[in-house]
Amino acid sequence: MRRHLLSAADLDLADATLILDTAELIDTALAGREVKKLPTLRGRTVVNLFFEDSTRTRISFELAAKRLSADVINFAAKGSSVSKGESLKDTALTLEAMGADAIVCRHSASGAPHRLAEWVQGSVINAGDGTHEHPTQALLDAYTIRRRLGRLDGVRVAIVGDVLHSRVARSNVVLLDTLGAHVTLVAPPTLLPVGVESWPAEISYDLDAVLPKAEVVMMLRVQQERMNASYFPSVREYSRRYGLDARRMAAMSDEAIVMHPGPMNRGMEIAAEVADSVRSTIVEQVSNGLSVRMAVLYLLLGGASTSEAGVA
Amino acid sequence: MRAAQNAVQPAAASGRTILDSPAIARVIDRIAHEIIERAGDEHLGELTLLGIPTRGGPLASRLAQRIGLFVDRSADPIPVGSVDITLYRDDLRSRGVRPLSPTCIPDGGIEGRHVVLVDDVLYSGRTVRAALDALREVGRPRVVQLAVLVDRGHRELPIRADYVGKNVPTSAREQVRVSLVETDGIDEVVVR
């Protein structure tokens, strides 16, 4: 493992498998316990540096760090010196001077965590940067698929919807390809990024043609807050062509599962009855996210840090 | 201490064999009898064996199998599990990240049970301390005992074993290598 987790592309098959296996072992170690707490990262400090709104990712990282007994500092850009104009670099150096061992960073600018990693000694974990990457989401999605289907190699995954604005899709395509899965992206042409032909995935514009063959259907949120132009004529038309409703779900194979990274636009990309069906792994994804983030924090912080290793 | 990459090599080439395969079998039988004796009839039904990975796991399974044989509990086998201590170590920062091993607590848990921790080598005692910390989070056993195949001395904590296969005085520079068929393809204990 490298010192940082910035991109799903940094992970080779061995790294990715190690993270998933570690998450599974942590899960079994904590299964059925009343006190779900481990002393592993006592004395380590994890800073959640969030320049963008988030519910599940921030809480998930916070809980993961706390379950490993690390000290957690939550930093939201609102109400901090960032609103007085402090730069990302100065903010990072301030946190570093306070002794942060890891910085979990979410930023609206693609590449911000990469810059951050050049400035600080500790580990940087990318918790979502702009429309670029969200590697821990891809890891928890892979973990969820492996738990439900028992394998990843050769699994056929359809990723459906707003690929253009989705860092989840980008990270998932890269990681699932590394893990041996076959990915098909399904979206209207306007919601596919430039250069998508070079991604290790097939492209389709027809959801109904892809659904019967897919073992995993991953619905993406339509990110209206990032849309400054009209990418489709109307919500209703989008929903009719690319939304997953009960009728479409019936066309899926029996074992196929439905995933969504959340937050959902119920009734737009996914119908409520689909989101709440037995095929849906949406709630599981949240609890799996906790295990995967514990595994990532353990693998990045659980050993000697670079400065300590120098002494030993 | 636990590494055994060259376990299949002839022992004479790489050190002094202190237990060979028949000796290990005899030691396990003796410890099994001692566990039965110390537990007594009234607590025999409360026995749970927990191995500390890697090699405590197969040792715990063998002990449980022998105990089951000696007291004729084929219909009601002794519960066996494993408890990984990696996440409880106090020396995690001393080197790179260690891979985890499986933890498996038998059905019924350890609450009120007569737990015997099983490990291959007792050395500093830090592994056992970590195992006790791990157990505390899982439940509250009535008794916790410790069984080891080899006690090599050099304790750094006030910890002792209840059942010892063999006491082996060693110098700190020596290595004790335990190999088991399940993990290394051969049963032997070598000092080198």
XYZ file of C-alpha atoms in Angstrom:
504
model
C 0.000 0.000 0.000
C 1.085 3.537 -0.691
C 0.989 6.258 1.939
C -2.084 7.946 0.459
C -5.363 6.806 -1.046
C -6.014 9.397 -3.734
C -7.350 7.447 -6.673
C -8.771 4.017 -7.385
C -6.126 3.829 -10.117
C -3.400 3.754 -7.418
C -4.650 0.342 -6.302
C -3.452 -2.786 -8.053
C -5.255 -6.097 -7.696
C -3.203 -7.094 -4.634
C -3.824 -3.778 -2.819
C -7.542 -3.772 -3.574
C -7.926 -7.389 -2.496
C -5.972 -6.703 0.702
C -8.344 -3.851 1.583
C -11.446 -5.975 0.915
C -10.036 -8.946 2.865
C -9.058 -6.704 5.772
C -12.555 -5.199 5.828
C -13.998 -8.694 5.974
C -11.697 -9.737 8.835
C -12.575 -6.583 10.781
C -16.249 -7.387 10.174
C -15.892 -10.900 11.569
C -13.809 -9.668 14.506
C -16.599 -7.267 15.475
C -19.545 -9.525 14.582
C -22.038 -9.969 17.390
C -20.107 -7.779 19.814
C -21.757 -5.264 22.040
C -18.678 -3.025 22.250
C -17.647 -2.432 18.655
C -14.419 -0.692 19.489
C -10.795 -1.583 18.807
C -7.730 0.040 20.421
C -5.679 -0.177 17.222
C -5.161 3.493 16.320
C -4.973 4.921 19.833
C -3.040 8.176 19.818
C -3.448 8.741 16.080
C -5.293 11.810 14.863
C -7.567 11.816 11.827
C -8.829 15.103 10.430
C -11.972 15.189 8.336
C -11.367 18.137 6.030
C -14.640 18.703 4.195
C -14.975 21.631 1.818
C -18.191 20.217 0.398
C -21.388 18.961 1.976
C -21.589 15.321 2.914
C -23.645 13.213 5.269
C -22.694 9.596 4.901
C -19.060 9.865 3.895
C -18.086 12.221 6.708
C -20.022 10.330 9.357
C -18.718 7.031 8.019
C -15.085 8.172 8.203
C -15.651 9.685 11.636
C -17.206 6.506 12.989
C -14.550 4.314 11.348
C -11.756 6.320 12.971
C -13.522 6.325 16.342
C -14.106 2.570 16.242
C -10.338 2.222 15.851
C -9.828 4.602 18.822
C -8.228 7.395 16.764
C -8.902 10.994 17.742
C -11.107 12.659 15.161
C -11.301 16.330 14.295
C -14.080 17.444 12.003
C -13.343 20.448 9.912
C -16.049 22.008 7.798
C -15.092 24.878 5.548
C -18.163 26.777 6.652
C -17.421 28.590 9.891
C -13.635 28.184 9.573
C -10.879 30.537 8.486
C -11.471 29.341 4.931
C -14.363 31.789 4.822
C -11.807 34.485 5.665
C -9.845 33.497 2.565
C -7.290 31.021 3.937
C -5.909 28.825 1.176
C -6.012 25.037 1.019
C -2.265 24.894 1.552
C -2.280 27.108 4.641
C -5.203 25.165 6.062
C -3.355 21.902 5.459
C -0.140 23.127 7.046
C -2.076 24.335 10.077
C -3.657 20.914 10.508
C -0.304 19.244 10.024
C 1.291 21.454 12.677
C -1.416 20.240 15.047
C -0.244 16.683 14.449
C -2.740 15.148 12.038
C -1.672 11.618 11.046
C -4.281 11.401 8.302
C -6.368 13.946 6.444
C -9.624 12.806 4.893
C -10.345 15.399 2.245
C -13.430 16.254 0.253
C -13.203 19.197 -2.104
C -15.232 20.555 -5.001
C -12.079 20.941 -7.106
C -10.858 17.821 -8.892
C -7.276 17.104 -7.840
C -7.355 18.999 -4.522
C -6.371 15.913 -2.443
C -3.447 15.259 -4.813
C -2.126 18.773 -4.152
C -2.705 18.289 -0.442
C -0.654 15.091 -0.479
C 2.352 17.037 -1.781
C 2.270 19.412 1.167
C 1.774 17.213 4.215
C 3.713 14.414 5.908
C 0.697 12.345 6.951
C -1.603 10.204 4.831
C -4.223 11.815 2.630
C -7.446 9.979 1.825
C -9.564 11.286 -1.013
C -13.190 11.387 0.110
C -14.394 12.814 -3.180
C -12.835 15.551 -5.317
C -15.075 17.383 -7.760
C -16.141 15.137 -10.606
C -12.894 13.174 -10.423
C -12.638 10.307 -7.908
C -14.147 8.802 -4.765
C -12.019 5.704 -4.129
C -13.511 4.553 -0.803
C -16.979 4.557 -2.391
C -15.677 2.286 -5.151
C -14.091 0.017 -2.531
C -17.290 -0.276 -0.517
C -19.250 -0.963 -3.702
C -16.809 -3.726 -4.654
C -17.026 -5.104 -1.104
C -20.828 -5.103 -1.281
C -20.802 -6.935 -4.622
C -18.335 -9.517 -3.318
C -20.435 -10.155 -0.216
C -23.691 -10.492 -2.151
C -22.475 -12.433 -5.197
C -19.438 -14.120 -3.674
C -17.062 -12.954 -6.401
C -15.938 -9.992 -8.473
C -14.038 -11.635 -11.284
C -16.219 -11.740 -14.394
C -19.214 -10.029 -12.751
C -21.219 -7.934 -15.200
C -21.923 -4.471 -13.788
C -24.097 -1.792 -15.367
C -23.470 1.757 -14.144
C -26.455 3.877 -15.105
C -27.120 7.601 -15.230
C -25.170 10.798 -14.707
C -21.690 9.472 -15.476
C -20.485 12.932 -16.487
C -20.657 14.431 -12.989
C -20.027 11.229 -11.092
C -16.740 10.635 -9.285
C -18.326 7.417 -8.026
C -18.651 6.115 -11.599
C -15.076 7.045 -12.489
C -13.593 5.319 -9.431
C -15.861 2.313 -9.845
C -14.956 1.771 -13.496
C -11.251 1.788 -12.659
C -11.479 -0.396 -9.553
C -13.968 -2.915 -10.967
C -11.764 -3.311 -14.025
C -8.771 -3.978 -11.754
C -10.813 -6.585 -9.898
C -11.824 -8.345 -13.113
C -15.450 -7.219 -13.466
C -17.008 -6.169 -16.794
C -18.517 -2.707 -16.671
C -21.100 -1.221 -19.016
C -21.895 2.474 -18.719
C -25.469 3.377 -19.595
C -26.313 7.060 -19.995
C -27.703 9.623 -22.397
C -24.889 10.875 -24.670
C -25.032 14.287 -22.996
C -24.169 12.777 -19.622
C -21.026 10.934 -20.722
C -17.694 12.700 -20.290
C -15.306 13.498 -23.123
C -12.832 10.656 -23.575
C -15.119 7.994 -22.102
C -14.187 5.723 -25.065
C -10.786 5.221 -23.473
C -12.259 3.987 -20.162
C -12.120 0.228 -19.576
C -15.899 -0.077 -20.035
C -18.499 -0.597 -22.713
C -20.928 2.205 -23.526
C -24.640 1.835 -24.144
C -27.519 4.294 -24.524
C -30.209 1.660 -24.058
C -30.951 0.591 -20.493
C -33.533 -2.044 -21.481
C -30.989 -3.860 -23.638
C -28.385 -3.990 -20.846
C -30.579 -4.897 -17.858
C -31.286 -8.614 -18.520
C -27.563 -9.437 -18.713
C -26.410 -7.384 -15.714
C -25.703 -8.995 -12.338
C -25.236 -5.617 -10.688
C -27.125 -2.461 -11.601
C -25.584 0.619 -10.064
C -27.777 3.691 -10.328
C -26.109 7.102 -10.139
C -27.629 10.219 -8.689
C -28.510 12.913 -11.205
C -26.371 15.736 -9.849
C -28.539 18.698 -10.590
C -26.438 20.967 -8.381
C -23.553 20.560 -10.831
C -25.694 21.046 -13.937
C -25.414 24.479 -15.465
C -27.013 23.513 -18.774
C -29.874 21.300 -19.849
C -28.506 17.808 -20.325
C -31.916 16.232 -20.892
C -35.310 17.642 -21.888
C -37.181 16.960 -18.654
C -36.985 14.973 -15.446
C -39.910 12.897 -16.647
C -38.228 11.986 -19.892
C -34.954 11.132 -18.125
C -36.815 8.962 -15.698
C -38.658 7.142 -18.480
C -35.520 6.302 -20.409
C -32.924 5.857 -17.665
C -34.832 5.462 -14.403
C -35.081 2.085 -12.687
C -38.697 1.305 -11.865
C -40.482 -1.909 -10.894
C -41.217 -2.815 -14.522
C -37.545 -2.613 -15.462
C -36.473 -4.399 -12.298
C -38.656 -7.342 -13.339
C -36.503 -7.708 -16.468
C -33.379 -8.267 -14.364
C -32.077 -11.763 -13.648
C -33.124 -13.324 -10.344
C -29.876 -12.881 -8.428
C -29.089 -9.408 -9.746
C -28.707 -6.628 -7.199
C -29.463 -2.897 -7.312
C -26.990 -0.414 -5.875
C -27.006 3.330 -5.349
C -24.254 5.396 -3.730
C -26.779 7.796 -2.192
C -28.199 10.283 -1.684
C -31.066 9.128 -3.909
C -33.520 11.156 -5.957
C -36.430 8.806 -5.391
C -38.750 8.840 -8.377
C -36.064 10.202 -10.687
C -33.240 7.715 -11.301
C -34.696 5.086 -8.968
C -38.302 4.330 -8.000
C -39.088 4.054 -4.299
C -40.313 0.462 -4.648
C -36.970 -0.500 -6.227
C -34.919 1.296 -3.587
C -36.805 -0.548 -0.843
C -36.845 -3.971 -2.525
C -34.867 -7.032 -1.404
C -32.543 -6.603 -4.380
C -31.463 -3.217 -3.125
C -28.154 -3.097 -1.238
C -28.397 0.612 -0.459
C -28.496 0.244 3.333
C -25.854 -2.518 3.260
C -23.593 -0.206 1.276
C -23.642 2.240 4.174
C -22.630 -0.342 6.794
C -20.079 -1.881 4.427
C -18.640 1.596 3.957
C -17.799 1.672 7.638
C -15.892 -1.648 7.461
C -14.025 -0.639 4.315
C -13.021 2.736 5.767
C -11.802 1.039 8.949
C -9.696 -1.248 6.756
C -8.262 1.703 4.815
C -7.438 3.625 7.989
C -5.822 0.539 9.537
C -3.733 -0.190 6.448
C -2.592 3.437 6.117
C -2.043 4.214 9.806
C -1.735 0.844 11.552
C 1.994 0.388 11.036
C 5.051 2.511 11.586
C 4.735 5.926 9.982
C 7.519 7.032 7.651
C 9.193 9.179 10.307
C 8.961 6.421 12.942
C 10.313 3.817 10.555
C 13.309 6.062 9.975
C 14.148 5.881 13.676
C 13.615 2.119 14.013
C 9.389 -16.717 16.339
C 6.403 -17.913 14.375
C 7.898 -17.800 10.921
C 8.579 -21.123 9.315
C 9.349 -20.548 5.664
C 11.805 -23.410 5.510
C 9.795 -25.798 7.632
C 9.968 -28.652 5.168
C 13.773 -28.669 5.207
C 15.372 -31.357 7.355
C 15.589 -30.001 10.865
C 19.159 -31.093 11.480
C 20.377 -28.708 8.815
C 18.784 -25.660 10.401
C 18.762 -26.257 14.168
C 18.002 -28.513 17.083
C 14.689 -30.385 17.037
C 13.145 -30.264 20.493
C 9.808 -31.863 19.617
C 9.180 -34.185 16.689
C 5.831 -35.340 15.372
C 5.184 -38.198 17.885
C 6.348 -35.975 20.748
C 3.936 -33.216 19.706
C 1.103 -35.760 19.602
C 1.991 -36.988 23.105
C 2.196 -33.446 24.457
C -1.218 -32.592 23.041
C -2.707 -35.733 24.585
C -1.202 -34.878 27.967
C -2.460 -31.275 27.872
C -5.905 -32.559 26.853
C -5.945 -34.826 29.920
C -4.775 -31.970 32.153
C -7.530 -29.685 30.850
C -10.128 -32.389 31.553
C -8.730 -32.961 35.039
C -8.555 -29.279 35.970
C -12.006 -28.488 34.588
C -13.576 -31.363 36.494
C -16.891 -33.007 35.667
C -18.994 -30.044 36.631
C -17.286 -27.540 34.287
C -16.350 -29.831 31.406
C -19.499 -28.782 29.583
C -18.420 -25.135 29.751
C -15.115 -25.629 27.919
C -14.370 -23.391 24.925
C -10.998 -23.505 23.185
C -9.738 -20.399 21.393
C -6.589 -20.542 19.282
C -4.417 -17.495 18.640
C -3.584 -17.370 14.905
C -1.676 -18.603 13.111
C -0.578 -21.813 14.792
C -2.736 -21.615 17.901
C -5.727 -22.334 15.646
C -4.788 -25.876 14.586
C -3.458 -26.631 18.079
C -6.828 -25.665 19.586
C -8.644 -27.879 17.072
C -6.402 -30.846 17.873
C -6.835 -30.358 21.619
C -10.618 -30.152 21.270
C -10.648 -33.275 19.157
C -8.561 -35.213 21.716
C -10.606 -33.955 24.676
C -13.774 -34.990 22.837
C -12.280 -38.439 22.315
C -11.121 -38.912 25.925
C -14.421 -37.924 27.513
C -16.520 -39.409 24.709
C -18.262 -36.248 23.586
C -18.550 -37.179 19.936
C -22.215 -36.146 19.938
C -21.476 -32.790 21.548
C -18.104 -31.496 20.334
C -16.069 -28.975 22.334
C -16.547 -25.481 20.835
C -13.372 -24.246 19.102
C -12.671 -20.811 17.708
C -9.904 -18.353 17.054
C -9.167 -14.869 18.267
C -6.908 -12.612 16.210
C -4.901 -10.220 18.342
C -3.321 -8.034 15.638
C -5.675 -5.102 16.226
C -4.844 -5.251 19.955
C -1.045 -5.308 19.725
C 0.917 -2.684 21.637
C 3.794 -2.715 19.136
C 1.923 -1.879 15.920
C 4.070 1.201 15.377
C 7.326 -0.719 15.519
C 7.095 -1.924 11.933
C 4.927 -2.024 8.819
C 1.260 -2.887 8.785
C 0.570 -6.475 9.806
C -2.038 -8.500 7.942
C -5.041 -9.597 9.987
C -6.072 -13.187 10.695
C -9.595 -14.492 11.128
C -11.441 -14.218 14.401
C -14.145 -16.792 14.939
C -16.047 -16.926 18.201
C -18.068 -20.184 18.457
C -21.866 -20.010 18.611
C -22.928 -19.324 22.151
C -20.074 -16.888 22.702
C -17.747 -16.960 25.690
C -20.011 -15.481 28.342
C -19.646 -17.589 31.497
C -17.526 -20.196 29.674
C -14.343 -21.942 30.747
C -12.059 -20.525 28.041
C -8.665 -22.003 27.252
C -6.485 -19.790 25.056
C -4.113 -21.838 22.918
C -0.877 -20.595 21.360
C 2.262 -22.199 19.993
C 5.026 -20.324 21.835
C 4.894 -18.298 25.049
C 7.660 -15.686 25.003
C 7.260 -12.073 26.176
C 3.622 -12.581 27.141
C 2.510 -9.601 25.053
C 0.482 -11.743 22.660
C -1.438 -13.188 25.596
C -2.043 -9.737 27.075
C -3.451 -8.638 23.701
C -5.616 -11.770 23.560
C -7.006 -11.002 27.022
C -7.846 -7.470 25.853
C -9.575 -8.896 22.791
C -11.565 -11.376 24.899
C -12.742 -8.659 27.246
C -14.563 -6.987 24.355
C -16.268 -10.218 23.337
C -17.685 -11.231 26.689
C -16.927 -12.250 30.246
C -15.749 -15.838 30.573
C -15.948 -17.523 33.981
C -12.302 -18.596 33.730
C -9.546 -17.945 31.202
C -6.614 -20.349 31.076
C -3.618 -20.532 28.776
C -2.182 -23.575 27.022
C 1.059 -23.360 25.016
C 3.110 -25.910 23.148
C 6.432 -24.328 24.115
C 7.343 -21.945 26.943
C 10.670 -20.372 26.089
C 10.930 -17.893 28.983
C 11.905 -14.193 28.748
C 8.588 -12.913 30.049
C 8.073 -9.140 29.967
C 4.695 -9.218 31.704
C 3.314 -11.042 34.763
C 1.756 -13.828 32.698
C 2.151 -17.607 33.046
C 0.712 -20.604 31.238
C -1.644 -23.113 32.899
C -0.653 -25.910 30.527
C 2.816 -26.154 29.014
C 3.866 -28.690 26.405
C 7.574 -28.231 26.955
C 9.686 -25.733 28.847
C 12.615 -24.738 26.657
C 15.247 -22.443 28.161
C 16.473 -20.277 25.296
C 18.638 -17.257 24.784
C 16.936 -14.214 23.319
C 19.086 -14.592 20.197
C 17.715 -18.043 19.437
C 14.554 -18.618 17.421
C 11.887 -21.174 18.253
C 10.150 -22.379 15.115
C 6.921 -24.305 15.470
C 5.726 -26.085 12.342
C 2.382 -27.864 12.119
C 1.008 -30.085 9.394
C -2.003 -27.792 8.907
C 0.096 -24.678 8.255
C 3.566 -25.915 7.281
C 3.187 -29.511 6.098
C 5.158 -31.021 8.982
C 4.935 -31.336 12.798
C 8.083 -30.203 14.583
C 9.549 -27.636 16.945
C 13.077 -26.454 16.186
C 15.415 -24.139 18.077
C 18.065 -22.394 16.046
